[in-house]
PDB file of C-alpha atoms in Angstrom:
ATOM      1  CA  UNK Q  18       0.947 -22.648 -15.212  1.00  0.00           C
ATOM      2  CA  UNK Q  19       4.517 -21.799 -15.602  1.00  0.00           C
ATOM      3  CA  UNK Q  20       6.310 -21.354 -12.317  1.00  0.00           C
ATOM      4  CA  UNK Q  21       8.767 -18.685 -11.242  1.00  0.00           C
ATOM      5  CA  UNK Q  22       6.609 -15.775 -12.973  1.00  0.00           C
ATOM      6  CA  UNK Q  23       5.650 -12.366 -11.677  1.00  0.00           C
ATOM      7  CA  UNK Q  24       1.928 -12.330 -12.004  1.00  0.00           C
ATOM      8  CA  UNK Q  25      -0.817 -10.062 -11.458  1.00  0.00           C
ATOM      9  CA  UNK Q  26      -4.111 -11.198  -9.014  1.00  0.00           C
ATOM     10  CA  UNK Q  27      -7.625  -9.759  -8.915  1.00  0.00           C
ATOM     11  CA  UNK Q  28      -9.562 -10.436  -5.779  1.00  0.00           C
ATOM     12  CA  UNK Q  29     -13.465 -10.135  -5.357  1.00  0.00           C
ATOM     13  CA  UNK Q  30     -14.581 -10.477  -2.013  1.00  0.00           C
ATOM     14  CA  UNK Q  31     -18.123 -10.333  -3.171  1.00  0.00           C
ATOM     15  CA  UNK Q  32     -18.882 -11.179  -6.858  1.00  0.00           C
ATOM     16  CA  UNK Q  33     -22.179  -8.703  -6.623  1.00  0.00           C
ATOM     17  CA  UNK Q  34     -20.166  -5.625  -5.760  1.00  0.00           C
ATOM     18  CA  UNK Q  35     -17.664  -3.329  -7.318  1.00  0.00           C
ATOM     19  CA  UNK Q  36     -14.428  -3.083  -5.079  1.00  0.00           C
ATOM     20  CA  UNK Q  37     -11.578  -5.361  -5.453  1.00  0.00           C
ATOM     21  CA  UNK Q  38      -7.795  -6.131  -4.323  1.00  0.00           C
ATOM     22  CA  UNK Q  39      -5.072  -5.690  -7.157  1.00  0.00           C
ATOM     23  CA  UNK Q  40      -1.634  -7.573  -6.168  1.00  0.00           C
ATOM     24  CA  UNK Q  41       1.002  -8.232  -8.882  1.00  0.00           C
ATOM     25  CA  UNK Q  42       3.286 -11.161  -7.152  1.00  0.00           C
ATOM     26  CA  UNK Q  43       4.542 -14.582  -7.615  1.00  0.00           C
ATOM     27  CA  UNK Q  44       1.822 -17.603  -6.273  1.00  0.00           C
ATOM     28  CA  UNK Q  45       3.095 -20.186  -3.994  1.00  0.00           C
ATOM     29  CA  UNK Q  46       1.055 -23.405  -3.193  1.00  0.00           C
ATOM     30  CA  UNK Q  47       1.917 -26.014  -0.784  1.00  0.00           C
ATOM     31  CA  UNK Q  48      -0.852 -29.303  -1.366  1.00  0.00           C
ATOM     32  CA  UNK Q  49      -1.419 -32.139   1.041  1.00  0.00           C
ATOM     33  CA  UNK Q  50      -3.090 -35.384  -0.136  1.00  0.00           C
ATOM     34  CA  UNK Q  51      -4.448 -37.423   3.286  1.00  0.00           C
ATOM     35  CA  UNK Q  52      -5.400 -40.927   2.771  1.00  0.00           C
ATOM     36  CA  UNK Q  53      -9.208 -40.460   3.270  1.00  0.00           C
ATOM     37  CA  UNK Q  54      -9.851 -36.799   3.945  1.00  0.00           C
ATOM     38  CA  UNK Q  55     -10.507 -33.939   1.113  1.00  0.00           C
ATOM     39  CA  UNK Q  56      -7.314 -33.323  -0.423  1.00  0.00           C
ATOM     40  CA  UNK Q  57      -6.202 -29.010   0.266  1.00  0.00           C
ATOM     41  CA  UNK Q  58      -3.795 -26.594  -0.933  1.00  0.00           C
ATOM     42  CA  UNK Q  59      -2.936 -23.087   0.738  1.00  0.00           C
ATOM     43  CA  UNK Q  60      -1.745 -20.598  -1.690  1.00  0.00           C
ATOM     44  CA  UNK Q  61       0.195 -17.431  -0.941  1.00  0.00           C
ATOM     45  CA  UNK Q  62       1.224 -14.435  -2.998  1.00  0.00           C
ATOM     46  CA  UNK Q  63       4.989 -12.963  -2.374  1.00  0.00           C
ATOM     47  CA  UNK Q  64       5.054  -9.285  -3.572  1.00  0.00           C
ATOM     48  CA  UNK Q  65       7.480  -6.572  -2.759  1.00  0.00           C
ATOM     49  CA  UNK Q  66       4.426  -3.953  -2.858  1.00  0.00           C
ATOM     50  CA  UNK Q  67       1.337  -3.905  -0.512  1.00  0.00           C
ATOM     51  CA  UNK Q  68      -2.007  -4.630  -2.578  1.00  0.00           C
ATOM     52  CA  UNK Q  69      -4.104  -1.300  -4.162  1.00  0.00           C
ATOM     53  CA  UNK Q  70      -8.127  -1.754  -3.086  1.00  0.00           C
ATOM     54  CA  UNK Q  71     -10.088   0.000  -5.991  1.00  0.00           C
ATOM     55  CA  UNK Q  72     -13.372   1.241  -5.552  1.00  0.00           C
ATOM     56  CA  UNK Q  73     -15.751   2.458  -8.221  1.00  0.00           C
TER      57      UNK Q  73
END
């Protein structure tokens, strides 16, 4: 994935229904990597517009 690139998000809370969260932003992720646990990664989206819920 290129960084540094205004993209747009679509979020399904459930997968069986219609409505979902539109966000155009830029994705930030910040990884850790501990010696014997499940390695993670938080990710945030930075927009300068609040997300549009759509429902059908």
């Amino acid at each position: 994935m290129s960084l540094n690139k205004n993209l747009w998000f679509k979020f399904k809370p459930n997968r069986l229904a219609d409505p979902y969260i539109l966000m155009q932003g830029y994705l930030g992720i910040s990884r850790t990597f501990p010696a014997g646990d499940s390695i993670s990664a938080a990710c945030t989206i930075s927009s300068e517009q609040p997300a549009i819920e759509v429902i059908i």
